[in-house]
Amino acid sequence: MNDTPALVVDSVSHSFGALGVLEGVSLAVPRGSITAVLGPSGGGKTTLLRAVAGFETPSEGTVRIAGNVVVHDGRSLVPPERRGVTIVPQEGALFPHLSVFDNIAFGLKKRRGSDAEKRVRHLLDVIELGDLADARPSSLSGGMQQRVALARALAPSPALVLLDEPFTALDATLRQTVRDEVVATLRREGETALWVTHDQQEALSVADQVAVLLDGRLVQVADPVTLYREPATKQVAQFVGDAVVLRGTVDHDGVHALCDTGRVTLSRPAVAGPTDIVIRPEQIEISANSVDPNSPSCDGVVCSTRFFGHDGIVDVRLASGFVVSVRVHATLLPAVGECVDVRVNGPVLAFA
Amino acid sequence: MNVGRRVRVPAPLALPAVAAAVIALIPAFYLATQAFARGAGNVWDEIFQSRTWDLIVRSTWLTAVVTAASIVVGTVGAWVTTRVALPGRAVLLVLFALPLAIPSYLSAFAWISWQPGLEGFWGAVIVLTCACYPYVMLPVAAALRGLDSTQEDVARSLGRTQRQVMWGLVLPQVRPSITAGGLLVALYVLSDFGAVAAMRYETFTWVIYGAYRAGFNPSRAAILSLVLVAAALILVTLESRARGRAGAVRIGSGVGRNRRNTASPRAVVGAVVASLSIIGVGLGVPVVSVISWLGRETQRSVPWADVRGAILDSFLIGLLTAIATILVALPVGIAASRYRSRFSSAVERSTYVTHALPGIVIAISVVYAGIRLLRPWYQKLPLLVLGQLLIFLPLAVAAIRNSIEQSSARIEEAAKSLGAGTMATIRRVTVPLALPGIGAAAALTMLNAMKELPTTLLLRPTGWETLATSIWKYSTVSDYSAVGPYALTLMIVTAVPTAIVTSLTVLRVSRPSSPGRQG
């Protein structure tokens, strides 16, 4: 196995006029892996993707694809068509004048002949659209179009596939199914992919590695579990999942802290003193307590509840007056005005 | 995401685009040379003559009256076809648009043969209004259809009457379309040669033609052309600005949902009366006249060989013009839509210059160019095709550009990421996708070339007679029985495609756009 990364982005910066959109972005995508670039819209994700694909030339930095330098210090050395990088755009962008078969065959060096036929048939089977080879893209559903767009991108065996928020055009129920199919296909074919998304659940569930891009800077690159459990900054913590942020004080031992919910354990040592404590809603557990809501031994009072079916959110006003949101099983929804005990399970994060 | 992107137009595209721009600038160049041939003093003398001022006053007056009349008729037509619950409104819209297909010289002769007393100002007003009101009606109808009907519901729920909604809410929103259409009408009237010539109402184009034909004073023709071009330039500038604003109305962003059309008896009666008058005046008179000419034909036999020859000549000229125009316009359209830069927009603008040049002016400048530069082509087919090409180039470039912009640039990026180079992407994706639009532009060019009069009259090869020149030849001597077959053929040839195009546009507007984007 060759262990040159499929993609290396080294200190890439880019700006549109005075507006900086990428600042010193560095990232390596190992072969056969899926890397998600996660960030809010306007965070520079699409610019990064277009810089890799060759539709944008970043003003500084180097991009290497399969070891070859394609961009260096503001000059594009290899045009998009010779980078070996294919894209799956947001809305598929299938060629409407070509059949499904011809769409998939578009990027093959030889589009006629038995090899091409075999390759396209294989991909049609992989995306389970074997019987729609002659269909026009306009007759396909959004999900099918997206699968064809993926097959088209995989056909020429690219060094890297770029997926640009590939499912935003689909409705929520369809998105999950198509996403699973696409990930399964990428895995089965051993493809390398750079997947741009603003959806943290999507990023965490599909990727081997997630790169968080906030305001044009890569704030953290890590595997999904590490990213969620040990985010580098408070901003990342809040971006990759729901978070309850409380003011607190780190003990002199550096591994415990005191906050509105009482004494908590830190997931990593911190400097003693005032701090922000970040708790995931699922770490907070509440249980009914029959004491008078006004008594000092009451941890918190339920001030509102929201019912979602399988679970619900309970807003609890702590003794300090601070309101925290807690996720609970739907069957355990307490009544508004009730007193509850509040407990924090597991270690929490402190950001000074 | 085109902000700040530096793009270079690839050489295989840039070279033909530059060539197109150079060709498009020929008339302006020769016009200026010819006008200043006797020095700048002569230019001032010619302009500040009292007969020149007379001409300016007459042209302005005609333009103003026709524009006002077209705005009224066009807006009423748009309102009838979009807001009144009449059966078969789509057919009505097509019938209303058909006068576009009838060349102004033909309907002018039709009116004169029926009412010889109309010759002069009012005759020109009637004929030009009939030819021009569709330019107001079509965009206004589109704007009316594009308006969000919920806005009107909201206004009604807030206590406004139907009338108040119409004047206070609807009209202000379609006003940009009315303005843009009106300016287009003014431009048409200024450049029209056929109607004013047939009606013998002396405006710029007619006098320029006279000065050219008289032959002794070519620089006067060129100087008058310059004045006309200056006026046209102002109109073109205003029009493109107004069109920009008209685009801000949400045209085409969907079908007005649940639009209730007025079916009040007064509105229906008014609409029926308006429709009958519009169709009667715009379509009825020319059609009936032409048919009556055919009736007179019984007295002598139709020279079928001549008619067939004119049809063939017209088709050949139309076809060659269409092919040449598309070939020249294509690189410019692609560069302007996909490689936006200072270079490509300069090239595009150069091809729009001829838009401000009336046909008769282009014809005369091509004659000059032919005598000086392209001597071997003089009075041969290539020079006529060049003249026609110059007239229709702006339309073709705009149409090609639009049809390319219809498809997403992302599709071409996908092609490039799949390994197709710049020219391969143009060949395999850009052009095939824009093909319907390119085809429509070619058909429209061919159609217009077949009925075009002044350029054909001046530049046709010796011995060639097209449908247009035959109509002209016999009508100017009032030999209407001889005109019949040519006129009928030309009407059929141009009316059928116009009807098809208009109904397609109507159908497309009332159908959900961009199929296949959502599952």
PDB file of N, CA and C in Angstrom, chain A residues 242-306:
ATOM      1  N   ASP A 242     -25.294  19.776  20.922  1.00  0.00           N
ATOM      2  CA  ASP A 242     -25.960  20.638  21.895  1.00  0.00           C
ATOM      3  C   ASP A 242     -25.088  20.730  23.132  1.00  0.00           C
ATOM      4  N   ALA A 243     -25.036  21.895  23.757  1.00  0.00           N
ATOM      5  CA  ALA A 243     -24.185  22.060  24.927  1.00  0.00           C
ATOM      6  C   ALA A 243     -24.844  23.007  25.924  1.00  0.00           C
ATOM      7  N   VAL A 244     -24.681  22.665  27.178  1.00  0.00           N
ATOM      8  CA  VAL A 244     -25.112  23.562  28.238  1.00  0.00           C
ATOM      9  C   VAL A 244     -23.851  24.213  28.784  1.00  0.00           C
ATOM     10  N   VAL A 245     -23.796  25.532  28.755  1.00  0.00           N
ATOM     11  CA  VAL A 245     -22.592  26.213  29.234  1.00  0.00           C
ATOM     12  C   VAL A 245     -22.910  26.903  30.561  1.00  0.00           C
ATOM     13  N   LEU A 246     -22.146  26.561  31.600  1.00  0.00           N
ATOM     14  CA  LEU A 246     -22.350  27.154  32.923  1.00  0.00           C
ATOM     15  C   LEU A 246     -21.070  27.837  33.366  1.00  0.00           C
ATOM     16  N   ARG A 247     -21.205  28.884  34.180  1.00  0.00           N
ATOM     17  CA  ARG A 247     -20.011  29.458  34.801  1.00  0.00           C
ATOM     18  C   ARG A 247     -19.609  28.557  35.970  1.00  0.00           C
ATOM     19  N   GLY A 248     -18.303  28.451  36.217  1.00  0.00           N
ATOM     20  CA  GLY A 248     -17.870  27.592  37.318  1.00  0.00           C
ATOM     21  C   GLY A 248     -16.463  27.943  37.739  1.00  0.00           C
ATOM     22  N   THR A 249     -15.950  27.219  38.740  1.00  0.00           N
ATOM     23  CA  THR A 249     -14.594  27.457  39.226  1.00  0.00           C
ATOM     24  C   THR A 249     -13.866  26.122  39.310  1.00  0.00           C
ATOM     25  N   VAL A 250     -12.667  26.062  38.722  1.00  0.00           N
ATOM     26  CA  VAL A 250     -11.867  24.834  38.788  1.00  0.00           C
ATOM     27  C   VAL A 250     -11.179  24.775  40.150  1.00  0.00           C
ATOM     28  N   ASP A 251     -11.257  23.591  40.759  1.00  0.00           N
ATOM     29  CA  ASP A 251     -10.621  23.367  42.064  1.00  0.00           C
ATOM     30  C   ASP A 251      -9.100  23.447  41.962  1.00  0.00           C
ATOM     31  N   HIS A 252      -8.458  23.494  43.165  1.00  0.00           N
ATOM     32  CA  HIS A 252      -6.999  23.531  43.164  1.00  0.00           C
ATOM     33  C   HIS A 252      -6.399  22.244  42.658  1.00  0.00           C
ATOM     34  N   ASP A 253      -7.155  21.113  42.751  1.00  0.00           N
ATOM     35  CA  ASP A 253      -6.604  19.839  42.244  1.00  0.00           C
ATOM     36  C   ASP A 253      -6.574  19.807  40.712  1.00  0.00           C
ATOM     37  N   GLY A 254      -7.303  20.721  40.058  1.00  0.00           N
ATOM     38  CA  GLY A 254      -7.269  20.803  38.593  1.00  0.00           C
ATOM     39  C   GLY A 254      -8.132  19.788  37.901  1.00  0.00           C
ATOM     40  N   VAL A 255      -8.768  18.860  38.594  1.00  0.00           N
ATOM     41  CA  VAL A 255      -9.566  17.842  37.922  1.00  0.00           C
ATOM     42  C   VAL A 255     -11.038  17.899  38.330  1.00  0.00           C
ATOM     43  N   HIS A 256     -11.370  18.774  39.266  1.00  0.00           N
ATOM     44  CA  HIS A 256     -12.772  18.951  39.628  1.00  0.00           C
ATOM     45  C   HIS A 256     -13.129  20.424  39.502  1.00  0.00           C
ATOM     46  N   ALA A 257     -14.442  20.665  39.431  1.00  0.00           N
ATOM     47  CA  ALA A 257     -14.880  22.051  39.368  1.00  0.00           C
ATOM     48  C   ALA A 257     -16.222  22.167  40.060  1.00  0.00           C
ATOM     49  N   LEU A 258     -16.516  23.387  40.470  1.00  0.00           N
ATOM     50  CA  LEU A 258     -17.785  23.646  41.127  1.00  0.00           C
ATOM     51  C   LEU A 258     -18.605  24.561  40.219  1.00  0.00           C
ATOM     52  N   CYS A 259     -19.853  24.116  39.955  1.00  0.00           N
ATOM     53  CA  CYS A 259     -20.720  24.974  39.148  1.00  0.00           C
ATOM     54  C   CYS A 259     -22.142  24.886  39.672  1.00  0.00           C
ATOM     55  N   ASP A 260     -23.089  25.474  38.931  1.00  0.00           N
ATOM     56  CA  ASP A 260     -24.475  25.544  39.407  1.00  0.00           C
ATOM     57  C   ASP A 260     -25.101  24.182  39.679  1.00  0.00           C
ATOM     58  N   THR A 261     -24.594  23.140  39.000  1.00  0.00           N
ATOM     59  CA  THR A 261     -25.185  21.824  39.241  1.00  0.00           C
ATOM     60  C   THR A 261     -24.426  21.084  40.333  1.00  0.00           C
ATOM     61  N   GLY A 262     -23.493  21.728  40.952  1.00  0.00           N
ATOM     62  CA  GLY A 262     -22.721  21.093  42.018  1.00  0.00           C
ATOM     63  C   GLY A 262     -21.316  20.789  41.570  1.00  0.00           C
ATOM     64  N   ARG A 263     -20.685  19.776  42.215  1.00  0.00           N
ATOM     65  CA  ARG A 263     -19.305  19.458  41.916  1.00  0.00           C
ATOM     66  C   ARG A 263     -19.252  18.486  40.745  1.00  0.00           C
ATOM     67  N   VAL A 264     -18.423  18.820  39.733  1.00  0.00           N
ATOM     68  CA  VAL A 264     -18.310  17.956  38.558  1.00  0.00           C
ATOM     69  C   VAL A 264     -16.859  17.556  38.344  1.00  0.00           C
ATOM     70  N   THR A 265     -16.666  16.433  37.602  1.00  0.00           N
ATOM     71  CA  THR A 265     -15.322  15.959  37.283  1.00  0.00           C
ATOM     72  C   THR A 265     -14.974  16.448  35.872  1.00  0.00           C
ATOM     73  N   LEU A 266     -13.723  16.881  35.677  1.00  0.00           N
ATOM     74  CA  LEU A 266     -13.313  17.380  34.365  1.00  0.00           C
ATOM     75  C   LEU A 266     -12.721  16.246  33.538  1.00  0.00           C
ATOM     76  N   SER A 267     -12.939  16.293  32.222  1.00  0.00           N
ATOM     77  CA  SER A 267     -12.407  15.242  31.354  1.00  0.00           C
ATOM     78  C   SER A 267     -10.912  15.419  31.135  1.00  0.00           C
ATOM     79  N   ARG A 268     -10.407  16.634  31.312  1.00  0.00           N
ATOM     80  CA  ARG A 268      -8.964  16.834  31.244  1.00  0.00           C
ATOM     81  C   ARG A 268      -8.593  17.940  32.235  1.00  0.00           C
ATOM     82  N   PRO A 269      -7.402  17.848  32.794  1.00  0.00           N
ATOM     83  CA  PRO A 269      -7.014  18.795  33.848  1.00  0.00           C
ATOM     84  C   PRO A 269      -7.083  20.239  33.347  1.00  0.00           C
ATOM     85  N   ALA A 270      -7.440  21.137  34.248  1.00  0.00           N
ATOM     86  CA  ALA A 270      -7.508  22.543  33.874  1.00  0.00           C
ATOM     87  C   ALA A 270      -6.865  23.384  34.975  1.00  0.00           C
ATOM     88  N   VAL A 271      -6.563  24.633  34.603  1.00  0.00           N
ATOM     89  CA  VAL A 271      -5.937  25.532  35.564  1.00  0.00           C
ATOM     90  C   VAL A 271      -6.996  26.003  36.564  1.00  0.00           C
ATOM     91  N   ALA A 272      -6.632  26.006  37.840  1.00  0.00           N
ATOM     92  CA  ALA A 272      -7.575  26.419  38.878  1.00  0.00           C
ATOM     93  C   ALA A 272      -8.036  27.849  38.634  1.00  0.00           C
ATOM     94  N   GLY A 273      -9.323  28.098  38.930  1.00  0.00           N
ATOM     95  CA  GLY A 273      -9.840  29.454  38.762  1.00  0.00           C
ATOM     96  C   GLY A 273     -11.152  29.439  38.002  1.00  0.00           C
ATOM     97  N   PRO A 274     -11.703  30.636  37.713  1.00  0.00           N
ATOM     98  CA  PRO A 274     -13.000  30.727  37.047  1.00  0.00           C
ATOM     99  C   PRO A 274     -12.938  30.142  35.630  1.00  0.00           C
ATOM    100  N   THR A 275     -14.035  29.543  35.184  1.00  0.00           N
ATOM    101  CA  THR A 275     -14.028  28.846  33.900  1.00  0.00           C
ATOM    102  C   THR A 275     -15.446  28.708  33.362  1.00  0.00           C
ATOM    103  N   ASP A 276     -15.542  28.325  32.064  1.00  0.00           N
ATOM    104  CA  ASP A 276     -16.826  27.905  31.508  1.00  0.00           C
ATOM    105  C   ASP A 276     -16.886  26.387  31.562  1.00  0.00           C
ATOM    106  N   ILE A 277     -17.992  25.856  32.046  1.00  0.00           N
ATOM    107  CA  ILE A 277     -18.173  24.408  32.089  1.00  0.00           C
ATOM    108  C   ILE A 277     -19.151  24.035  30.981  1.00  0.00           C
ATOM    109  N   VAL A 278     -18.746  23.085  30.098  1.00  0.00           N
ATOM    110  CA  VAL A 278     -19.636  22.655  29.018  1.00  0.00           C
ATOM    111  C   VAL A 278     -20.132  21.243  29.307  1.00  0.00           C
ATOM    112  N   ILE A 279     -21.440  21.106  29.392  1.00  0.00           N
ATOM    113  CA  ILE A 279     -22.053  19.810  29.678  1.00  0.00           C
ATOM    114  C   ILE A 279     -22.972  19.445  28.524  1.00  0.00           C
ATOM    115  N   ARG A 280     -22.911  18.193  28.055  1.00  0.00           N
ATOM    116  CA  ARG A 280     -23.846  17.732  27.031  1.00  0.00           C
ATOM    117  C   ARG A 280     -25.192  17.465  27.703  1.00  0.00           C
ATOM    118  N   PRO A 281     -26.287  17.831  27.054  1.00  0.00           N
ATOM    119  CA  PRO A 281     -27.608  17.650  27.695  1.00  0.00           C
ATOM    120  C   PRO A 281     -27.845  16.208  28.144  1.00  0.00           C
ATOM    121  N   GLU A 282     -27.295  15.221  27.359  1.00  0.00           N
ATOM    122  CA  GLU A 282     -27.574  13.833  27.721  1.00  0.00           C
ATOM    123  C   GLU A 282     -26.809  13.402  28.976  1.00  0.00           C
ATOM    124  N   GLN A 283     -25.853  14.242  29.415  1.00  0.00           N
ATOM    125  CA  GLN A 283     -25.117  13.906  30.647  1.00  0.00           C
ATOM    126  C   GLN A 283     -25.910  14.292  31.885  1.00  0.00           C
ATOM    127  N   ILE A 284     -26.845  15.186  31.710  1.00  0.00           N
ATOM    128  CA  ILE A 284     -27.591  15.664  32.881  1.00  0.00           C
ATOM    129  C   ILE A 284     -28.785  14.748  33.115  1.00  0.00           C
ATOM    130  N   GLU A 285     -28.951  14.345  34.313  1.00  0.00           N
ATOM    131  CA  GLU A 285     -30.040  13.436  34.643  1.00  0.00           C
ATOM    132  C   GLU A 285     -30.888  14.111  35.700  1.00  0.00           C
ATOM    133  N   ILE A 286     -32.197  14.048  35.519  1.00  0.00           N
ATOM    134  CA  ILE A 286     -33.048  14.631  36.550  1.00  0.00           C
ATOM    135  C   ILE A 286     -33.940  13.535  37.116  1.00  0.00           C
ATOM    136  N   SER A 287     -34.300  13.670  38.375  1.00  0.00           N
ATOM    137  CA  SER A 287     -35.256  12.726  38.957  1.00  0.00           C
ATOM    138  C   SER A 287     -36.179  13.518  39.879  1.00  0.00           C
ATOM    139  N   ALA A 288     -37.431  13.042  39.912  1.00  0.00           N
ATOM    140  CA  ALA A 288     -38.428  13.769  40.695  1.00  0.00           C
ATOM    141  C   ALA A 288     -38.050  13.791  42.172  1.00  0.00           C
ATOM    142  N   ASN A 289     -38.291  14.937  42.786  1.00  0.00           N
ATOM    143  CA  ASN A 289     -38.025  15.071  44.223  1.00  0.00           C
ATOM    144  C   ASN A 289     -39.275  15.721  44.803  1.00  0.00           C
ATOM    145  N   SER A 290     -39.810  15.120  45.855  1.00  0.00           N
ATOM    146  CA  SER A 290     -41.114  15.579  46.342  1.00  0.00           C
ATOM    147  C   SER A 290     -41.026  16.798  47.265  1.00  0.00           C
ATOM    148  N   VAL A 291     -39.804  17.325  47.487  1.00  0.00           N
ATOM    149  CA  VAL A 291     -39.717  18.460  48.430  1.00  0.00           C
ATOM    150  C   VAL A 291     -40.384  19.700  47.830  1.00  0.00           C
ATOM    151  N   ASP A 292     -40.694  20.627  48.690  1.00  0.00           N
ATOM    152  CA  ASP A 292     -41.309  21.894  48.282  1.00  0.00           C
ATOM    153  C   ASP A 292     -40.359  22.636  47.345  1.00  0.00           C
ATOM    154  N   PRO A 293     -40.810  23.052  46.161  1.00  0.00           N
ATOM    155  CA  PRO A 293     -39.937  23.743  45.214  1.00  0.00           C
ATOM    156  C   PRO A 293     -39.219  24.944  45.816  1.00  0.00           C
ATOM    157  N   ASN A 294     -39.755  25.535  46.888  1.00  0.00           N
ATOM    158  CA  ASN A 294     -39.106  26.716  47.455  1.00  0.00           C
ATOM    159  C   ASN A 294     -38.044  26.370  48.497  1.00  0.00           C
ATOM    160  N   SER A 295     -37.977  25.077  48.888  1.00  0.00           N
ATOM    161  CA  SER A 295     -37.031  24.737  49.956  1.00  0.00           C
ATOM    162  C   SER A 295     -35.604  24.771  49.436  1.00  0.00           C
ATOM    163  N   PRO A 296     -34.662  25.083  50.281  1.00  0.00           N
ATOM    164  CA  PRO A 296     -33.256  25.171  49.850  1.00  0.00           C
ATOM    165  C   PRO A 296     -32.700  23.813  49.409  1.00  0.00           C
ATOM    166  N   SER A 297     -33.308  22.692  49.784  1.00  0.00           N
ATOM    167  CA  SER A 297     -32.768  21.389  49.387  1.00  0.00           C
ATOM    168  C   SER A 297     -33.244  20.979  47.999  1.00  0.00           C
ATOM    169  N   CYS A 298     -33.997  21.876  47.323  1.00  0.00           N
ATOM    170  CA  CYS A 298     -34.459  21.555  45.966  1.00  0.00           C
ATOM    171  C   CYS A 298     -33.403  22.017  44.966  1.00  0.00           C
ATOM    172  N   ASP A 299     -32.877  21.052  44.073  1.00  0.00           N
ATOM    173  CA  ASP A 299     -31.842  21.396  43.088  1.00  0.00           C
ATOM    174  C   ASP A 299     -32.376  22.350  42.020  1.00  0.00           C
ATOM    175  N   GLY A 300     -33.579  22.039  41.547  1.00  0.00           N
ATOM    176  CA  GLY A 300     -34.104  22.861  40.462  1.00  0.00           C
ATOM    177  C   GLY A 300     -35.590  22.656  40.286  1.00  0.00           C
ATOM    178  N   VAL A 301     -36.217  23.639  39.595  1.00  0.00           N
ATOM    179  CA  VAL A 301     -37.652  23.586  39.373  1.00  0.00           C
ATOM    180  C   VAL A 301     -37.908  23.545  37.866  1.00  0.00           C
ATOM    181  N   VAL A 302     -38.825  22.646  37.466  1.00  0.00           N
ATOM    182  CA  VAL A 302     -39.155  22.530  36.043  1.00  0.00           C
ATOM    183  C   VAL A 302     -39.901  23.791  35.605  1.00  0.00           C
ATOM    184  N   CYS A 303     -39.377  24.499  34.588  1.00  0.00           N
ATOM    185  CA  CYS A 303     -40.111  25.689  34.157  1.00  0.00           C
ATOM    186  C   CYS A 303     -40.819  25.500  32.826  1.00  0.00           C
ATOM    187  N   SER A 304     -40.377  24.546  31.994  1.00  0.00           N
ATOM    188  CA  SER A 304     -41.173  24.225  30.802  1.00  0.00           C
ATOM    189  C   SER A 304     -40.721  22.876  30.257  1.00  0.00           C
ATOM    190  N   THR A 305     -41.598  22.239  29.473  1.00  0.00           N
ATOM    191  CA  THR A 305     -41.221  20.964  28.848  1.00  0.00           C
ATOM    192  C   THR A 305     -41.632  20.998  27.397  1.00  0.00           C
ATOM    193  N   ARG A 306     -40.875  20.275  26.539  1.00  0.00           N
ATOM    194  CA  ARG A 306     -41.243  20.119  25.126  1.00  0.00           C
ATOM    195  C   ARG A 306     -41.234  18.636  24.805  1.00  0.00           C
TER     196      ARG A 306
END
